[in-house]
PDB file of C-alpha atoms and ligand atoms in Angstrom:
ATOM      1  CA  UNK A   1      -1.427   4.420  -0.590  1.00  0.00           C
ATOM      2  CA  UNK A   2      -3.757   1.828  -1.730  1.00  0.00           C
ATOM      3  CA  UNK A   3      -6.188   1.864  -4.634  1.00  0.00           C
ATOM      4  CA  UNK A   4      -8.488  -0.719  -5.675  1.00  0.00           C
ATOM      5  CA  UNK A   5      -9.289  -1.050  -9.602  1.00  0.00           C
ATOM      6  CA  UNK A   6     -12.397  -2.577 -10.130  1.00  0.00           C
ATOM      7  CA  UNK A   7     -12.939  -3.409 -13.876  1.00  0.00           C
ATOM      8  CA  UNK A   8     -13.119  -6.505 -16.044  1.00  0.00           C
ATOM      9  CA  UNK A   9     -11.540  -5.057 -19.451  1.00  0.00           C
ATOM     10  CA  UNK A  10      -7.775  -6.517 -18.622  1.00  0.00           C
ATOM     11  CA  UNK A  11      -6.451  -3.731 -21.237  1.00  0.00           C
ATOM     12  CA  UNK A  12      -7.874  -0.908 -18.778  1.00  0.00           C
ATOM     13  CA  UNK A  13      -6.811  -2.454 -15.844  1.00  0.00           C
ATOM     14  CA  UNK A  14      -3.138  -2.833 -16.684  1.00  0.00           C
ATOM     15  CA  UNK A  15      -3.464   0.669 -18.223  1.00  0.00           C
ATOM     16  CA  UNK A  16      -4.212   1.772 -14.938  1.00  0.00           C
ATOM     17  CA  UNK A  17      -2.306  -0.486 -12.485  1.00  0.00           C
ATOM     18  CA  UNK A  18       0.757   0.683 -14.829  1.00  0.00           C
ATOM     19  CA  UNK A  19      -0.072   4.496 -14.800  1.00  0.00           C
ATOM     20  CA  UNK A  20      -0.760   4.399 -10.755  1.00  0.00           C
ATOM     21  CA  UNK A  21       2.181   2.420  -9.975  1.00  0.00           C
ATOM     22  CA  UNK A  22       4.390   5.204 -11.611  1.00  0.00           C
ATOM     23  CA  UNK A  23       2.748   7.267  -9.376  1.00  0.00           C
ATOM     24  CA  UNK A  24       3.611   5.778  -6.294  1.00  0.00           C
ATOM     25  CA  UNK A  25       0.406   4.163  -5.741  1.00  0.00           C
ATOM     26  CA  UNK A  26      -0.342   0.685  -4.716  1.00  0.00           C
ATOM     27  CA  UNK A  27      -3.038  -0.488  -7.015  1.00  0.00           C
ATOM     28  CA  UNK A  28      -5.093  -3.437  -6.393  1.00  0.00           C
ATOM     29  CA  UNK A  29      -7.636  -5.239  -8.643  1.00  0.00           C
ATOM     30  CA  UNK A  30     -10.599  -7.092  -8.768  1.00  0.00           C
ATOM     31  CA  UNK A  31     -12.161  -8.162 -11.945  1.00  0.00           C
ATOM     32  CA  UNK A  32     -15.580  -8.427 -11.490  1.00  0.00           C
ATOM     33  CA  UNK A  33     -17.967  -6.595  -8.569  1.00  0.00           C
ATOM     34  CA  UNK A  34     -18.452  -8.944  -6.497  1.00  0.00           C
ATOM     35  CA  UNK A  35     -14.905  -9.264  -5.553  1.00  0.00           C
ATOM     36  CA  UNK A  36     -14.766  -5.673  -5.753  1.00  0.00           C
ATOM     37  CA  UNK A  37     -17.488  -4.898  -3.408  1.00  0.00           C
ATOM     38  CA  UNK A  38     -15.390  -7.637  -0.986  1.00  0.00           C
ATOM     39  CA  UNK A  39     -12.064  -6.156  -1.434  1.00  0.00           C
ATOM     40  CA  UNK A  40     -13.809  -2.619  -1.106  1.00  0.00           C
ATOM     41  CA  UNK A  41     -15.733  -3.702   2.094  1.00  0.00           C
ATOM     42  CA  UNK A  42     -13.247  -5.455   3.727  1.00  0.00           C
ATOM     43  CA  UNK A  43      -9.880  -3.983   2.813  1.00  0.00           C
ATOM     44  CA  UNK A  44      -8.211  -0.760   3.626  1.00  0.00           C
ATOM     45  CA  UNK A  45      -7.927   1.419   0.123  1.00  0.00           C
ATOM     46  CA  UNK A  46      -7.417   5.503   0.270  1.00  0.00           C
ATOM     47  CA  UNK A  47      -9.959   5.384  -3.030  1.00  0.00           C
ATOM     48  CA  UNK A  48     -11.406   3.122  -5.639  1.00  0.00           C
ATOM     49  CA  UNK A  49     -11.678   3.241  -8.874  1.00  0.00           C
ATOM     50  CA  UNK A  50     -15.172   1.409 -10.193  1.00  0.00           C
ATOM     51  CA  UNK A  51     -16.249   0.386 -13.792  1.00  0.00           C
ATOM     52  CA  UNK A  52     -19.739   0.681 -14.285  1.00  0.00           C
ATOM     53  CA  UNK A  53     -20.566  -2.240 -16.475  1.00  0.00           C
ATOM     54  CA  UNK A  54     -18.693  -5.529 -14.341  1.00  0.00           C
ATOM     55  CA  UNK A  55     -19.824  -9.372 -14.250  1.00  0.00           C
ATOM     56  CA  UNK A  56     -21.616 -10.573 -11.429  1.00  0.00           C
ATOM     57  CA  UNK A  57     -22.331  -7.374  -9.900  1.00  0.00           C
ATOM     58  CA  UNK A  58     -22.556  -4.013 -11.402  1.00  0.00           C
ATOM     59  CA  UNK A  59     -20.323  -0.867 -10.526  1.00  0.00           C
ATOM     60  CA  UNK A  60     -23.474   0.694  -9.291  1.00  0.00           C
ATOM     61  CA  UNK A  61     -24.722  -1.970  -7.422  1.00  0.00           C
ATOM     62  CA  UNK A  62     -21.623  -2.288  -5.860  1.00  0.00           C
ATOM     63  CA  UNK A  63     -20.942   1.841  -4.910  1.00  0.00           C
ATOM     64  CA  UNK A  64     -24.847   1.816  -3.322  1.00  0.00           C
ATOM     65  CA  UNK A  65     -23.113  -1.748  -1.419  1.00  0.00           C
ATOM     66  CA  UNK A  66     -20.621   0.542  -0.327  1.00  0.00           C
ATOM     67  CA  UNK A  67     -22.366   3.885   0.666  1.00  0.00           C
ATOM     68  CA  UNK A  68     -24.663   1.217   2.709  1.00  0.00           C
ATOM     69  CA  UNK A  69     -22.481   0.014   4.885  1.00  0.00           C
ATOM     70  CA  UNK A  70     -21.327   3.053   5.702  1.00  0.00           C
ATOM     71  CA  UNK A  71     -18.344   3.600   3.670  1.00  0.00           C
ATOM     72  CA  UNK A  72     -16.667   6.744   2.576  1.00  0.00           C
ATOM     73  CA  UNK A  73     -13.706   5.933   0.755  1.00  0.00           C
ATOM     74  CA  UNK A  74     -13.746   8.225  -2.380  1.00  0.00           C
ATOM     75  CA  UNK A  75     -14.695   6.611  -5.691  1.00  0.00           C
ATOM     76  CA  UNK A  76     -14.283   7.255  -9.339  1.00  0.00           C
ATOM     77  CA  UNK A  77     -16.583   5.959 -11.210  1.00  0.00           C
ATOM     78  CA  UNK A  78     -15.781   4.956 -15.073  1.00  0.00           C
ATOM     79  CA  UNK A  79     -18.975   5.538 -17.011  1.00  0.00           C
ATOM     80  CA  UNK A  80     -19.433   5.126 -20.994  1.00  0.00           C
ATOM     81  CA  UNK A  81     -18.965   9.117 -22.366  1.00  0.00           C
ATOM     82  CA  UNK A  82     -22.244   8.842 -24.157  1.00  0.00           C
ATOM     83  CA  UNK A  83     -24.907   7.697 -20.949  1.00  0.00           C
ATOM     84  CA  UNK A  84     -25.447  11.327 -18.973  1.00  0.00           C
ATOM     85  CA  UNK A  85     -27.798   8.457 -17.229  1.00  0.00           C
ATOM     86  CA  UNK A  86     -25.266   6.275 -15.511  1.00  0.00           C
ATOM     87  CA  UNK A  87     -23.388   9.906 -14.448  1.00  0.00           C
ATOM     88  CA  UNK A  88     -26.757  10.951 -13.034  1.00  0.00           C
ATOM     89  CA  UNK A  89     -27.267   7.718 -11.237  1.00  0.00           C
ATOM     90  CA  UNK A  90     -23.637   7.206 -10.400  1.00  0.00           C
ATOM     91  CA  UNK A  91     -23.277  10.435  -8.393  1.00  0.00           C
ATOM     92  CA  UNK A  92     -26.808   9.660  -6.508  1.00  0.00           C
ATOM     93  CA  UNK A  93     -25.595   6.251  -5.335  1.00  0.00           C
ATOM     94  CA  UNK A  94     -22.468   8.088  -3.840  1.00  0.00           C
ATOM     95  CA  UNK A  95     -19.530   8.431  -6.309  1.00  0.00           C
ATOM     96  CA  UNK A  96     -17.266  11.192  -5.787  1.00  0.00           C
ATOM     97  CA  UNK A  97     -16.420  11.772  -9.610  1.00  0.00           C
ATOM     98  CA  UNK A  98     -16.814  10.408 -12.759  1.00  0.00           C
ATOM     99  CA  UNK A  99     -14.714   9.280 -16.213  1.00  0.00           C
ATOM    100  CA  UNK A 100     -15.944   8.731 -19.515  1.00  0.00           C
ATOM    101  CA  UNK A 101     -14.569   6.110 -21.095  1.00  0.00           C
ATOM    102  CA  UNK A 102     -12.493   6.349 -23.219  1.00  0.00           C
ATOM    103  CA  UNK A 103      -9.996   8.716 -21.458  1.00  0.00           C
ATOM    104  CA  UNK A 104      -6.633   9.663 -20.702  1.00  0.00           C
ATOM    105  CA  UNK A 105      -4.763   8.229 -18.040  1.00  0.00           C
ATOM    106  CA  UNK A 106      -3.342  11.176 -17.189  1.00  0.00           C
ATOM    107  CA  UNK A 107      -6.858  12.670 -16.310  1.00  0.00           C
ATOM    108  CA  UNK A 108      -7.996   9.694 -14.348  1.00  0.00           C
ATOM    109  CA  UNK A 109      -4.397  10.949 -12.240  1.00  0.00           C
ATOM    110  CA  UNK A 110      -5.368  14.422 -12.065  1.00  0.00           C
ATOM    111  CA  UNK A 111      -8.313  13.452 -10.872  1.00  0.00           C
ATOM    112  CA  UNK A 112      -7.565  10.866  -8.245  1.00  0.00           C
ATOM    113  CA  UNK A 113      -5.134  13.437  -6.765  1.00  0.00           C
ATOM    114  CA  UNK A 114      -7.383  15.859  -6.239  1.00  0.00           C
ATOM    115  CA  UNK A 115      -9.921  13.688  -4.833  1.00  0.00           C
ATOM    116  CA  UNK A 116      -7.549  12.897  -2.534  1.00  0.00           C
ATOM    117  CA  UNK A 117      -6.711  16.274  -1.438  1.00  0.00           C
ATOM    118  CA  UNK A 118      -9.980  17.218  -0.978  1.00  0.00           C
ATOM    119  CA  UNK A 119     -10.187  14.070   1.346  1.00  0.00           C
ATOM    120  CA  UNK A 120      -7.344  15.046   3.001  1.00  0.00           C
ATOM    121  CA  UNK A 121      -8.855  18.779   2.630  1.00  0.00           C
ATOM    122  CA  UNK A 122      -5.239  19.840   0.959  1.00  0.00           C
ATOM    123  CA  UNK A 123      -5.907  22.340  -2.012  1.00  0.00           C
ATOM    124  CA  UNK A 124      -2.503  22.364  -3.598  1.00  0.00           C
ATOM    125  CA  UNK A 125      -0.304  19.398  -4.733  1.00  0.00           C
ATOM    126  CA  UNK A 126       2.246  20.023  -2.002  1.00  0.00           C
ATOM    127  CA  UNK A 127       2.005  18.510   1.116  1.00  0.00           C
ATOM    128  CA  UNK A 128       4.043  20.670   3.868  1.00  0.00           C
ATOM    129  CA  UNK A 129       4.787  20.624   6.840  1.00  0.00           C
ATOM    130  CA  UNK A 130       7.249  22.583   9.016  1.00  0.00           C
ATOM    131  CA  UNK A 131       9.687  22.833   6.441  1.00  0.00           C
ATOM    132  CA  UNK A 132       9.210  19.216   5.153  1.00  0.00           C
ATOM    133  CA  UNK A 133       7.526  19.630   1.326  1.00  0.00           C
ATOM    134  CA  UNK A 134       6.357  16.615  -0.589  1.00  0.00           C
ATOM    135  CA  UNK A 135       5.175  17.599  -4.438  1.00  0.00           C
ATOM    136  CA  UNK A 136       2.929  14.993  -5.363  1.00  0.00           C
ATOM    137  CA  UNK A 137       2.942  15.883  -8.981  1.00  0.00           C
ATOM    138  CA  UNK A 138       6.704  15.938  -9.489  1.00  0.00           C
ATOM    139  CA  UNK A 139       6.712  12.815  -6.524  1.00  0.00           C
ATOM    140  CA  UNK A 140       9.749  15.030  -4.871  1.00  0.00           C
ATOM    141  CA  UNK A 141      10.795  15.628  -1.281  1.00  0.00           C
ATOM    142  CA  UNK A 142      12.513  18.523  -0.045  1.00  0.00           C
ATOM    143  CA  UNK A 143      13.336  19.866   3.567  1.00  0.00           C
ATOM    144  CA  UNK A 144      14.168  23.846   3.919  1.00  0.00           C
ATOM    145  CA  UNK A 145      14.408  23.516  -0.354  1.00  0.00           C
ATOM    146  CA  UNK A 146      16.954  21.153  -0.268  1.00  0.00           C
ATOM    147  CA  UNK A 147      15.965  18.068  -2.342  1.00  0.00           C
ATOM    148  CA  UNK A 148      16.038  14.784  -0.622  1.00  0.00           C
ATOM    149  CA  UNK A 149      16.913  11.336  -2.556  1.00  0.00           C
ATOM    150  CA  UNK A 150      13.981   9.075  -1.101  1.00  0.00           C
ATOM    151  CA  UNK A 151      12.868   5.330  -2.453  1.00  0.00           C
ATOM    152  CA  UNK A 152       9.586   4.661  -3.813  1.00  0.00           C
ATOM    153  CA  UNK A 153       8.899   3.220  -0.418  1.00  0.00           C
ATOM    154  CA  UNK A 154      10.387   5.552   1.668  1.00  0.00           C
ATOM    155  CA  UNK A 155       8.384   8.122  -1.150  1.00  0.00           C
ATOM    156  CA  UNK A 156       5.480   5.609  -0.393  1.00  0.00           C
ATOM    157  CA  UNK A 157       5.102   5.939   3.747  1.00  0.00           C
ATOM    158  CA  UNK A 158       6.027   9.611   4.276  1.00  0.00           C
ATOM    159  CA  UNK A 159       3.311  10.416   1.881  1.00  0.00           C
ATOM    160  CA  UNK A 160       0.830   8.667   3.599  1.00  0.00           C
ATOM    161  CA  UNK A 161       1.802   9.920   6.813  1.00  0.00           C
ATOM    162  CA  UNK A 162       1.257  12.976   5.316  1.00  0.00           C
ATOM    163  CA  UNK A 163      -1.928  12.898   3.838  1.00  0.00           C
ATOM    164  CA  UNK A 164      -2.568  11.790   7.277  1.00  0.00           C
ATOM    165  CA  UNK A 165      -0.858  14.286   9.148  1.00  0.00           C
ATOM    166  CA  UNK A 166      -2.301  14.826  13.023  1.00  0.00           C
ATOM    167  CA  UNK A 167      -3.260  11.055  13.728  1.00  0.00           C
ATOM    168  CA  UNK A 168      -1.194   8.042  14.561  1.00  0.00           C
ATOM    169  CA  UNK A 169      -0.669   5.341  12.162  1.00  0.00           C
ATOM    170  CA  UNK A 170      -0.643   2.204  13.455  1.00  0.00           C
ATOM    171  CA  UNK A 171       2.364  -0.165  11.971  1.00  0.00           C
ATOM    172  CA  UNK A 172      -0.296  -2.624  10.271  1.00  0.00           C
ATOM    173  CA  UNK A 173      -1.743   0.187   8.680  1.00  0.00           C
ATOM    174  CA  UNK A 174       1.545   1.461   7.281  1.00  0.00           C
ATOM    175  CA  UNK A 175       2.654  -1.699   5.847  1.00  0.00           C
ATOM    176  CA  UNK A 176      -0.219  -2.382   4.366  1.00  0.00           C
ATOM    177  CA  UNK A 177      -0.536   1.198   2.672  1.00  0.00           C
ATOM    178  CA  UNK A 178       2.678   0.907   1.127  1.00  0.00           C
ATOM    179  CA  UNK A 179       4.093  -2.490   0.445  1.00  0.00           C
ATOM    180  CA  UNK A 180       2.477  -4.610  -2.583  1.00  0.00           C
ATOM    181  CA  UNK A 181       0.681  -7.520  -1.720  1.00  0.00           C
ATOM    182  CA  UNK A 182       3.381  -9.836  -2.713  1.00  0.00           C
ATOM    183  CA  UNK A 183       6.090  -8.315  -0.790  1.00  0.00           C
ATOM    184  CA  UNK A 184       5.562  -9.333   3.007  1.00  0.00           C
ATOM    185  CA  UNK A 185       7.495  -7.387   4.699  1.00  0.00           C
ATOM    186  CA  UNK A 186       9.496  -8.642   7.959  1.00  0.00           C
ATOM    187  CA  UNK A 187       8.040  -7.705  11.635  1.00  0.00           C
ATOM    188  CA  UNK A 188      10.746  -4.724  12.222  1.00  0.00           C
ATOM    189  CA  UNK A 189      10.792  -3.714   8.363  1.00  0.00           C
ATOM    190  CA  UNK A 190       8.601  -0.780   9.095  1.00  0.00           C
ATOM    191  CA  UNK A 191      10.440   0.071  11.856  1.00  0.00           C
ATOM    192  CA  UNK A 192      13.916   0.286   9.750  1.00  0.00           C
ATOM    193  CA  UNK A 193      12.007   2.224   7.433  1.00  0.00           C
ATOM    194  CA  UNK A 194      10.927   5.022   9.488  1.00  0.00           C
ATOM    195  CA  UNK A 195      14.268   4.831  11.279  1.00  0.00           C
ATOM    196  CA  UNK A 196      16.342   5.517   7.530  1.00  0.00           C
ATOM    197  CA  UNK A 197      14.163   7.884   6.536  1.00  0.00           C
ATOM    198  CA  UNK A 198      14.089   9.657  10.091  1.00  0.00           C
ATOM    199  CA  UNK A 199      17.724  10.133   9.123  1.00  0.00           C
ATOM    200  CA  UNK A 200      17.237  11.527   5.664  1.00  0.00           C
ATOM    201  CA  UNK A 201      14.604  14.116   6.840  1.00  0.00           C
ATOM    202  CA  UNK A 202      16.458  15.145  10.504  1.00  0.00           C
ATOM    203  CA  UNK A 203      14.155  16.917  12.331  1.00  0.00           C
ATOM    204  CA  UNK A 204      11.516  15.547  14.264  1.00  0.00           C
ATOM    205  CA  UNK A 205       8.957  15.124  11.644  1.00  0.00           C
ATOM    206  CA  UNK A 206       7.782  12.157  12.110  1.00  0.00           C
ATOM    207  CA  UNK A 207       7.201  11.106  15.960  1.00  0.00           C
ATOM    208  CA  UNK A 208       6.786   7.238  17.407  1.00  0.00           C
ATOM    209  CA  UNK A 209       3.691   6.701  19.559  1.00  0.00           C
ATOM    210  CA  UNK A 210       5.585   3.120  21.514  1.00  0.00           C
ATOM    211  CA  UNK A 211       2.549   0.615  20.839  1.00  0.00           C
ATOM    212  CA  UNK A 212       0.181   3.047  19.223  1.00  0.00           C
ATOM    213  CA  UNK A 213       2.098   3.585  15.452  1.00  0.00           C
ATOM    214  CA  UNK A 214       3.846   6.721  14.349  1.00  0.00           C
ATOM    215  CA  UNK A 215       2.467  10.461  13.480  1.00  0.00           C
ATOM    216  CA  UNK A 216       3.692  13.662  11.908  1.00  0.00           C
ATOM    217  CA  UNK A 217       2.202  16.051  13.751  1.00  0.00           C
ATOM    218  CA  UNK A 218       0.580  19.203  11.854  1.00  0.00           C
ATOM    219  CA  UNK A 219       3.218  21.564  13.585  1.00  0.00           C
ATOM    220  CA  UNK A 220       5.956  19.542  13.444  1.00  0.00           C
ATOM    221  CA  UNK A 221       9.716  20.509  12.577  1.00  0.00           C
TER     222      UNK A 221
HETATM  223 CA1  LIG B 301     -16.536  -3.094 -18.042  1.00  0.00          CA
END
């Protein structure tokens, strides 16, 4: 899954590239808001994460941008601790939660997960289905309890079929959810993918749509 980092402090940025990577996320930056209001607009991101104060255009600015064009991907906004105001004003221009800086990274995880759940309207950390479990905390897989050795890209697509469970994914859509920007993948690789991890799971979790994508159904087994 994609998430774009909008924020110009390079130490914060890293920070959270770093922490997000490590949790099998595919983080994306922009520095400043005008780029992040592009990437944002025009990109395909499961959330964002949005500084407040950002050159060129601020994190506000760039959130109402958002919200006007008629775009729901959840957003975290980073606020400073002490300015209730930009919290008051960040949650009327559409942010889904807020951070004040400075924090810990592992809150800005928590947090980000469970915006995500809600999104996906999941309450707990484990994604099931059948009996195919993914823990997103411990970043394990497991079908009928038995513990499955996945890649972080193999990690990478089954959870976002999951989060997406009940619609076809189209093959763009994967590849660009879980490789990093810099690693074009071949025409078939996504096809290989799903075929090797087919074979670790068994079953027939996750189902090919020929020209349409692929799609774990929510009763699948
Ligand atoms: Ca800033």
């Amino acid at each position: 899954m994609r998430v774009l980092i909008v924020e110009d402090e390079t130490k914060i940025a890293d920070l959270i590239s770093d922490v997000l990577e490590a949790e099998g996320f595919i983080p994306e930056r922009a520095e400043d808001g005008e780029k992040g209001w592009y990437l944002g607009s025009t990109e395909n991101y499961a959330a964002a994460i949005l500084d407040i104060g950002l050159p060129k255009l601020d994190g506000l600015s760039v959130l109402r941008n958002w919200r006007a064009e008629g775009l729901d991907m959840p957003v975290i906004l980073l606020t400073a601790k002490s300015n209730w105001n930009e919290k008051v004003e960040g949650i009327d221009a559409g942010a889904d939660d807020y951070l004040g800086k400075p924090f810990q990274m592992e809150e800005l995880v928590a947090r980000l997960r469970a915006l995500l759940r809600r999104t996906a309207s999941q309450k707990s950390t484990i994604l099931e289905v059948g009996t195919l479990k993914l823990d997103l905390r411990q970043m394990r897989v497991s079908v009928d309890g038995r513990p499955l050795k996945v890649t972080p890209l193999e990690y990478r697509l089954l959870s976002y079929l999951l989060h997406n469970r009940g619609a076809v994914i189209s093959q763009e859509t994967l590849a660009e959810n879980i490789y990093y920007r810099d690693q074009e993948p071949d025409s078939n690789a996504v096809e290989v993918l799903v075929g090797r991890l087919r074979r670790k799971i068994g079953g027939n979790f996750i189902e090919t749509r020929r020209g349409f994508g692929y799609l774990i159904a929510e009763d699948a087994t």
